[in-house]
Coordinates of C-alpha atoms and ligand atoms in Angstrom, one line a residue:
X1 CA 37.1 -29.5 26.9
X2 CA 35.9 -28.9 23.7
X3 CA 32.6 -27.3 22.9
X4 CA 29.5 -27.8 20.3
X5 CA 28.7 -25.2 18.0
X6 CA 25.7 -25.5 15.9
X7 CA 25.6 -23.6 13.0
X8 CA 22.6 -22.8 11.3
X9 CA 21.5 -21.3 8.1
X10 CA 18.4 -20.5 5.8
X11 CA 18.3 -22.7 2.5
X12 CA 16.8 -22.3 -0.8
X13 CA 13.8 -23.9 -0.9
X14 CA 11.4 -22.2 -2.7
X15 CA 9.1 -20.4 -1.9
X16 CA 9.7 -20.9 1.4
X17 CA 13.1 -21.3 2.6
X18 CA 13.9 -23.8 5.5
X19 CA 16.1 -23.7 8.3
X20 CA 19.2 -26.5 8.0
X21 CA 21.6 -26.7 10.5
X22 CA 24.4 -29.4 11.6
X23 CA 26.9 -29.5 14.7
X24 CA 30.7 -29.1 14.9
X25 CA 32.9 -29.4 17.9
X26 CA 35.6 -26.4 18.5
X27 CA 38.2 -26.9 20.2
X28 CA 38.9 -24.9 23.7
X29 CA 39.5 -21.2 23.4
X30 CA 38.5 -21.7 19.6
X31 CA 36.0 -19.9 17.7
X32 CA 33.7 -20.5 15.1
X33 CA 35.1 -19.8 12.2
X34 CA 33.8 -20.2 8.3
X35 CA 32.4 -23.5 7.1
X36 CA 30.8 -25.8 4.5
X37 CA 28.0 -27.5 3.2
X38 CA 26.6 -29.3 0.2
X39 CA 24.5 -26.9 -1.3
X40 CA 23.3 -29.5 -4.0
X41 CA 21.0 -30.7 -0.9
X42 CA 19.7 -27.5 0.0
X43 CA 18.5 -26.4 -3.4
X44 CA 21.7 -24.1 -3.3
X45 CA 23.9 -25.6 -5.6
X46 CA 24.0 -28.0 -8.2
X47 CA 25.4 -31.9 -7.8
X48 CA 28.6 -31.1 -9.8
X49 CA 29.5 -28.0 -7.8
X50 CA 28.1 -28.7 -5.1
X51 CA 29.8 -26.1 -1.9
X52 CA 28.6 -23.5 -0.7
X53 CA 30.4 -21.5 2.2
X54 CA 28.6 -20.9 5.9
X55 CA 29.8 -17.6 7.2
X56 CA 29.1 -17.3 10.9
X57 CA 27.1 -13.6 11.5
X58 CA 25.6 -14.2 15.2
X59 CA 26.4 -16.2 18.2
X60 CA 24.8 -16.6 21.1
X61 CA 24.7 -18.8 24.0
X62 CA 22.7 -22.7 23.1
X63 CA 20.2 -23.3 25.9
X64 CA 19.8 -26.5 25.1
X65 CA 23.0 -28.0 25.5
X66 CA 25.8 -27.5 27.7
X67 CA 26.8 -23.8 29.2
X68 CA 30.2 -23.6 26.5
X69 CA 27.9 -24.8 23.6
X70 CA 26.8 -22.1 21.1
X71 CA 24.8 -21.6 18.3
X72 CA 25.8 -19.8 15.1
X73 CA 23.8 -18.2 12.4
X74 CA 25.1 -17.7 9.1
X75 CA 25.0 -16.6 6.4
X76 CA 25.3 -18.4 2.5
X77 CA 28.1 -17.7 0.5
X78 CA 29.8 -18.7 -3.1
X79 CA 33.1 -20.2 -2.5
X80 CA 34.3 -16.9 -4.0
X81 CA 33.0 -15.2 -0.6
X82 CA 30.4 -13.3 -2.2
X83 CA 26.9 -13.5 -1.5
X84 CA 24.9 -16.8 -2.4
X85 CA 21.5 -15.6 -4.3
X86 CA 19.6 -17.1 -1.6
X87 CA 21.6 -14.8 1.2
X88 CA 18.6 -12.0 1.7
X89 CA 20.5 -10.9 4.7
X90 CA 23.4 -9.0 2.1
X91 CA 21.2 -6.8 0.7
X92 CA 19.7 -6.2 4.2
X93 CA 22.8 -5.1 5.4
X94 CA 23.2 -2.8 2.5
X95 CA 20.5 -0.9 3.4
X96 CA 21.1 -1.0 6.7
X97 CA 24.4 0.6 6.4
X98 CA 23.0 3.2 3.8
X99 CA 20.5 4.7 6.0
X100 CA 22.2 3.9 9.2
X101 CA 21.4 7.9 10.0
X102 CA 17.9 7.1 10.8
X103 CA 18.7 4.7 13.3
X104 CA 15.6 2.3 12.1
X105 CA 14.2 -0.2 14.8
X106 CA 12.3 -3.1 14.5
X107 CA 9.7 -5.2 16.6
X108 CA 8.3 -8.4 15.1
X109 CA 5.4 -10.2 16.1
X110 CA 5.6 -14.2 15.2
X111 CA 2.4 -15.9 14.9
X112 CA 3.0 -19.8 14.6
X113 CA 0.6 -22.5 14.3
X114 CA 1.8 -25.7 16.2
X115 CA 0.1 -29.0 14.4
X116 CA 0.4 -32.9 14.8
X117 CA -0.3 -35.3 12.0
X118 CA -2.0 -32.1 9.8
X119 CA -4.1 -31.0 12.4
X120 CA -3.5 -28.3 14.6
X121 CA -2.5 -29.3 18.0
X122 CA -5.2 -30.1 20.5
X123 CA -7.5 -30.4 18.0
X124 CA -10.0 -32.8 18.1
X125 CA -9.4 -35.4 15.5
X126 CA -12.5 -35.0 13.6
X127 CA -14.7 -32.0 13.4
X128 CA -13.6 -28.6 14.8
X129 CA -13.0 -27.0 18.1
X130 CA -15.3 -24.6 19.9
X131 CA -15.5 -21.3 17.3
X132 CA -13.0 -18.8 17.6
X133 CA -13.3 -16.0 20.5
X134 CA -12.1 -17.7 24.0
X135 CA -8.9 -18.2 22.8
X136 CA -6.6 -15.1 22.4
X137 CA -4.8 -14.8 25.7
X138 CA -6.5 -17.3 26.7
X139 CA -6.1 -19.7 29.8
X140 CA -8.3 -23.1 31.3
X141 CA -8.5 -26.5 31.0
X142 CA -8.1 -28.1 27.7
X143 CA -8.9 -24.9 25.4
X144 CA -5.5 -24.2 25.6
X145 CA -3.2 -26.6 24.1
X146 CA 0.8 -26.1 23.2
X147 CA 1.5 -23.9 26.2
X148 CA 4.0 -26.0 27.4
X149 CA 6.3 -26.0 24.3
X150 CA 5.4 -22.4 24.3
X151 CA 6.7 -22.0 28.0
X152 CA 9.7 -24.2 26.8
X153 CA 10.9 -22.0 24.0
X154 CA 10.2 -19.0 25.4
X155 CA 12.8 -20.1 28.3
X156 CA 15.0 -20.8 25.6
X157 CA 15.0 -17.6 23.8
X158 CA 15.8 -16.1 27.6
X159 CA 18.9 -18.4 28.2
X160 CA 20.4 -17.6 24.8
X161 CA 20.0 -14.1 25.7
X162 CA 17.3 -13.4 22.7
X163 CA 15.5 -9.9 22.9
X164 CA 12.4 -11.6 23.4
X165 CA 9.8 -9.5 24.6
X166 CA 6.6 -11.1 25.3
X167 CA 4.3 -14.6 24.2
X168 CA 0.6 -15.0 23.7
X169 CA -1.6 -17.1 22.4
X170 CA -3.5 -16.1 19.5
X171 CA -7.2 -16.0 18.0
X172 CA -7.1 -19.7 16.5
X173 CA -7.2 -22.4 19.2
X174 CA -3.2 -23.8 19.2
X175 CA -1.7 -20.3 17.3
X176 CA 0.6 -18.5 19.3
X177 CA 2.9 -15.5 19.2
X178 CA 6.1 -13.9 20.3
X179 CA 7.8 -10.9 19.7
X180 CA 11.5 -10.3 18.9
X181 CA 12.7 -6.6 19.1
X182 CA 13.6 -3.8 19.2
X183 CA 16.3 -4.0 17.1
X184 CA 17.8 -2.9 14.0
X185 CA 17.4 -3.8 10.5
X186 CA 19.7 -6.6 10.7
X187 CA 19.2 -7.8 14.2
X188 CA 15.8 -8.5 14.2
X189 CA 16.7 -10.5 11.3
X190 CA 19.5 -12.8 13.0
X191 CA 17.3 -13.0 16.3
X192 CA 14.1 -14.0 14.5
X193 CA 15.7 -16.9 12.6
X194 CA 17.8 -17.6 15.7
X195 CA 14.4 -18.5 17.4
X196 CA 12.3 -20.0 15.0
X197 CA 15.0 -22.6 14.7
X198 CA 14.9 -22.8 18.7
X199 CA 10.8 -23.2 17.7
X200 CA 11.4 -25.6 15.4
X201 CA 14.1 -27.9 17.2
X202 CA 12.2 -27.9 20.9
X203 CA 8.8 -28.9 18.5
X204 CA 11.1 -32.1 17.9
X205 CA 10.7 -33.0 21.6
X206 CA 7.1 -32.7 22.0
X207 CA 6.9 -34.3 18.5
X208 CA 4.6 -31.2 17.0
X209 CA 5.6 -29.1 14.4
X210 CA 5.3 -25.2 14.4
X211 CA 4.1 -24.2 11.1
X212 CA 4.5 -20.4 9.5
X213 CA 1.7 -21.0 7.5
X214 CA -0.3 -17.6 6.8
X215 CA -3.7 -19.7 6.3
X216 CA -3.3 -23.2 8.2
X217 CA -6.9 -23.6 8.3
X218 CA -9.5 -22.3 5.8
X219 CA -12.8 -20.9 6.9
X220 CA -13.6 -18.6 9.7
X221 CA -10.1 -19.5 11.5
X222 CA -7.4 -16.4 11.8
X223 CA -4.9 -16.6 9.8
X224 CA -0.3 -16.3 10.9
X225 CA 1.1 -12.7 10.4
X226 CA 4.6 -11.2 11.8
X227 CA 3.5 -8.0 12.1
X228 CA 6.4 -5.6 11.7
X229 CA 7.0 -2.8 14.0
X230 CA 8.9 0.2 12.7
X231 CA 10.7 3.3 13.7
X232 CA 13.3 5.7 12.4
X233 CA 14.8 8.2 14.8
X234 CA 12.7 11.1 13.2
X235 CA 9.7 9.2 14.3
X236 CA 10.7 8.4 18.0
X237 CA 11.6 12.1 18.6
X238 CA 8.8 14.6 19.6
X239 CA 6.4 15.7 16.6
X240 CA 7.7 12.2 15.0
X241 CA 4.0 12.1 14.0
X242 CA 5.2 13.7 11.0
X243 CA 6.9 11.0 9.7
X244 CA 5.1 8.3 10.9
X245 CA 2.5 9.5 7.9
X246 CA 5.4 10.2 5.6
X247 CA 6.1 7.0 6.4
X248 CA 2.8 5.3 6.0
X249 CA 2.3 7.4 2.3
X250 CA 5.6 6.7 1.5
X251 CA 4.8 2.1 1.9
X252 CA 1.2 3.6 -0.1
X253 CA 3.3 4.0 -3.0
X254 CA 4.4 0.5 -3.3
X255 CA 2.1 -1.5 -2.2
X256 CA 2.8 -4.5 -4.4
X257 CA 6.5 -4.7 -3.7
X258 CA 6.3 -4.5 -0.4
X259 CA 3.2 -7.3 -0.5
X260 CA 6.1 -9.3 -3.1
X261 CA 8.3 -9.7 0.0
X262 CA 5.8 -10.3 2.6
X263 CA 5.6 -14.1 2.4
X264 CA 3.3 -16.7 1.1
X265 CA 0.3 -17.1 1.6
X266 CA -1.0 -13.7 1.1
X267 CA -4.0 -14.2 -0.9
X268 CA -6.0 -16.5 2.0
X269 CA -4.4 -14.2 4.6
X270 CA -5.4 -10.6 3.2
X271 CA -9.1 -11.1 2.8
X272 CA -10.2 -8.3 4.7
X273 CA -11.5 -10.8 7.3
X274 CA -9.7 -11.7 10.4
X275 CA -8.7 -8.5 11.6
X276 CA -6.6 -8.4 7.7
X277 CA -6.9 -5.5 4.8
X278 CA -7.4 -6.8 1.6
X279 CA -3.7 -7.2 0.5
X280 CA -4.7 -5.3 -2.8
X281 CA -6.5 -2.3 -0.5
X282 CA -4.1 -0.2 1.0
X283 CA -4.7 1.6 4.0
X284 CA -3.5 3.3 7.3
X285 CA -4.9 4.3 10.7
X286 CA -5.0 4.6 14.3
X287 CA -5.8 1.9 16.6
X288 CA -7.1 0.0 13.5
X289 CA -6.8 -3.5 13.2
X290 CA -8.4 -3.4 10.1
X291 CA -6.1 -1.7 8.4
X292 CA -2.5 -2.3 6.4
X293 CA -0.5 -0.2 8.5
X294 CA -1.7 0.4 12.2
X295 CA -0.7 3.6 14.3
X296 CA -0.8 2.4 17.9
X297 CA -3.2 4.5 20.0
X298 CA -0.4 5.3 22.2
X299 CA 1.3 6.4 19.7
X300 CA -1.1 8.6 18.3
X301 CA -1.6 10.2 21.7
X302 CA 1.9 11.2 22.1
X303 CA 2.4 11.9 18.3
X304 CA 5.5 10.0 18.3
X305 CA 6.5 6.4 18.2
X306 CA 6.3 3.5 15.6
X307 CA 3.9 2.5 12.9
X308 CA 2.9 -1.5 12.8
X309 CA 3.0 -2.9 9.3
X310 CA 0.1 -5.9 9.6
X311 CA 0.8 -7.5 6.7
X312 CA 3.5 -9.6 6.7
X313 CA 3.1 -13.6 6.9
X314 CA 4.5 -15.9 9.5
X315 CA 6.7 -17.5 6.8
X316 CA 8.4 -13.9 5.8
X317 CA 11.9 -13.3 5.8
X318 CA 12.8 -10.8 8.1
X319 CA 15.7 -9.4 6.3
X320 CA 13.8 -9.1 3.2
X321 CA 11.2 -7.5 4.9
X322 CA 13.4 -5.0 7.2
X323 CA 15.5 -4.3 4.0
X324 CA 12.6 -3.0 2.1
X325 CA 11.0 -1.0 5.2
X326 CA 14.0 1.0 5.0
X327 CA 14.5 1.4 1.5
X328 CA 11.2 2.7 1.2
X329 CA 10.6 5.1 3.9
X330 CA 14.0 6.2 4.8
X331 CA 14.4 6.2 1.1
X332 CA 11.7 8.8 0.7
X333 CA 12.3 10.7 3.5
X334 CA 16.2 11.3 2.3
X335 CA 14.7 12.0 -1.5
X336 CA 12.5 15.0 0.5
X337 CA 15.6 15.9 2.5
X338 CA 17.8 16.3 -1.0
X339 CA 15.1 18.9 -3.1
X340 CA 14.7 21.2 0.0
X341 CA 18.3 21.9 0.3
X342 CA 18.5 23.2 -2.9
X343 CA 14.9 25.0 -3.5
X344 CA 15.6 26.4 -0.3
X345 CA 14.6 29.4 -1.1
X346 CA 10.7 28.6 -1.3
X347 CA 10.1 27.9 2.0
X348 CA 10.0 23.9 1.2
X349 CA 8.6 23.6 5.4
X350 CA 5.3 25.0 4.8
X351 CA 5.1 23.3 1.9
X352 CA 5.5 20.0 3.6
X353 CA 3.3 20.7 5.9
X354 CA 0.4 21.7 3.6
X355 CA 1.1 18.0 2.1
X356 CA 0.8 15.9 5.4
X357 CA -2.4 17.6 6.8
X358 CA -5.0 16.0 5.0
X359 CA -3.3 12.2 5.4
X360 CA -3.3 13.1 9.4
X361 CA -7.2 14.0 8.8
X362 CA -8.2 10.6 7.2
X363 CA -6.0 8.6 9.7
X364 CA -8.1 10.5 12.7
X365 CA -11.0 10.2 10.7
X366 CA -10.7 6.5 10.6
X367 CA -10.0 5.9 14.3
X368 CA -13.2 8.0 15.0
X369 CA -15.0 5.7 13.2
X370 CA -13.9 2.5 15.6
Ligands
ADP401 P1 0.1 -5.9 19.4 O1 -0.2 -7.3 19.6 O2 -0.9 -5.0 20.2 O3 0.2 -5.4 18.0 P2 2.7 -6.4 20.6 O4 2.9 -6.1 22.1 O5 2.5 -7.9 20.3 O6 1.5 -5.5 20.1 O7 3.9 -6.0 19.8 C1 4.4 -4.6 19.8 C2 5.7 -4.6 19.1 O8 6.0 -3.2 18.9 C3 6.9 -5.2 19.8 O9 7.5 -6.1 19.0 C4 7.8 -4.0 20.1 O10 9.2 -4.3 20.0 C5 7.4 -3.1 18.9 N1 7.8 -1.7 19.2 C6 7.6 -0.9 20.3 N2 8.2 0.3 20.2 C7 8.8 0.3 19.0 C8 9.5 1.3 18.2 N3 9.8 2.5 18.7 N4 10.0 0.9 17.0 C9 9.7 -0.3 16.5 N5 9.0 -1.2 17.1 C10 8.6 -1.0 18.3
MN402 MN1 1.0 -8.9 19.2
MN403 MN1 -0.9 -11.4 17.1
MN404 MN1 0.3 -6.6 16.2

């Protein structure tokens, strides 16, 4: 019998892209192969030329329909097969290829804020819910609402063999989180989308919504990050610490590109409240939750590992986001490798080393201070 495929893509709705998708039936022992849509819908063309091309990039098992059925991300093309300006995943996979040497991982955390008619789910419908604190991982009663679409999605990440890793619910009564990874640049990027549309299409059933907002509630309510978890090869090996910091200094020195690709929202997220740094304030540490980039405490013990980027909205693209990780540190690290090779005659180690001390003081400095 035939099968159902449903391909999905991201649009170009700005700023914030949505997720569109529509079903095709393949016949037995076919496979998905390139389609179309009218782009002039999807903010991706204009009326008079209206297609644009859906190039299949990742498949993977749809647990909500039958055991054949599939679902297919793509990506956006021209009808010329070259990348539509609203494809972020090309210039991912650019870098990706590029600095494929340092073997980069990623581990994304998705915050989500589930709401009905405005109001965050559970809510009551005037006034406010008990302050903030009993909440993160949470359990009991009516504090709690949402965890069974949570339980539901979470199932269906599982089934279409998602590299889910873990749920929990979050600061803000009806926020929750899970966490995609690790994976590489690209991955993350096809998984992530893969299951927000999951999020998005089980929401339907329980006729809620899962918002990315970074700030769905002003006031003293915690904003939705996707903190982004990063390693190069370098930094998983023993002494990695090294270029963790490298890596940390090297995001310090653009701060407001990085911030550019990091979502909406950013100005109500990044107050410095809320366990946030001041999107404008730069910073890196261990253990701090206060800071841009967070070293993990485990990580600082065995002085190897992964740094956390904090920054990042709910509603960032992954692949924008990924891409410009490694552009930037792997970028910097390769611009140090070049230079030593040819001054190699003035010891370029020790000089490295004289460099990174004092950023490895001010990081242990800081988690003395918590
Ligand atoms: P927390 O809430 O304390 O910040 P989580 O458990 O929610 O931590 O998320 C930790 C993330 O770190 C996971 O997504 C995981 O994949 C990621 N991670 C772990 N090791 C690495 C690594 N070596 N490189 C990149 N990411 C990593
Ligand atoms: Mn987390
Ligand atoms: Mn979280
Ligand atoms: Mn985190």
């Amino acid at each position: 019998m035939a099968y159902q495929a449903e391909y999905i893509w991201i649009d170009g709705t700005k700023p914030l892209a949505l997720l569109r998708s529509k079903t095709r039936i393949i016949a037995d022992g076919k496979k998905p192969a390139i389609w179309g849509f009218d782009g002039s819908s999807t903010n991706q063309a204009t009326g008079s030329n209206s297609d644009c091309v859906l190039n299949p990039v990742f498949t993977c098992p749809d647990p909500l329909r039958g055991p054949k059925d599939i679902l297919v991300m793509c990506e956006v093309l021209n009808v010329d097969m070259t990348p539509h300006p609203s494809n972020t995943r090309a210039r991912c996979v650019q870098l990706a290829t590029k600095y494929a040497s340092f073997e980069p991982w990623f581990g994304i955390e998705q915050e989500y804020t589930l709401l009905q008619d405005g109001r965050p789910y559970g809510w009551p419908e005037s006034g406010f819910p008990e302050p903030q604190g009993p909440y993160y991982c949470g359990v009991g009663g009516s504090k709690m609402p949402g965890r069974e679409i949570v339980e539901a999605h979470t199932l269906a990440c599982m089934r279409a063999g998602l590299a889910i890793e873990g749920t929990n619910a979050e600061v803000m009564m009806a926020q929750w989180e899970f966490q995609i990874g690790v994976l590489g640049a690209v991955e993350v990027g096809d998984q992530l989308w893969t299951a927000r549309w999951l999020l998005n299409r089980i929401s339907e059933e329980f006729g809620v919504d899962a918002s990315l907002a970074a700030k769905p509630i002003k006031g003293d309510w915690n904003g939705a990050g996707a903190h982004t978890n990063f390693s190069t090869k370098q930094m998983r090996a023993n002494g990695g610490w090294d270029a963790i910091i490298a890596g940390c200094e090297a995001i310090g020195t653009r701060v407001m590109e990085h911030i550019e690709v990091y979502g909406v929202g950013t100005d109500e997220r990044l107050t410095g409240a809320h366990e946030t740094a001041h999107w404008s304030k730069f910073s890196y540490g261990t253990s701090d939750r206060g800071a841009s980039i967070r070293i993990p405490w485990a990580v600082a013990v065995d002085k190897k590992g992964w740094l956390e980027d904090r920054r990042p909205n709910a509603n960032m693209d992954p692949y924008a986001v990924a891409a410009i990780m490694v552009e930037t540190v792997c970028g910097a690290a390769s611009a140090k490798k070049a230079p030593a090779k040819v001054a190699a005659k003035k010891a370029p180690a020790k000089k490295a080393v004289a460099k990174k001390a004092p950023a490895k003081k001010a990081a242990a400095k800081k988690a003395a201070r918590r």
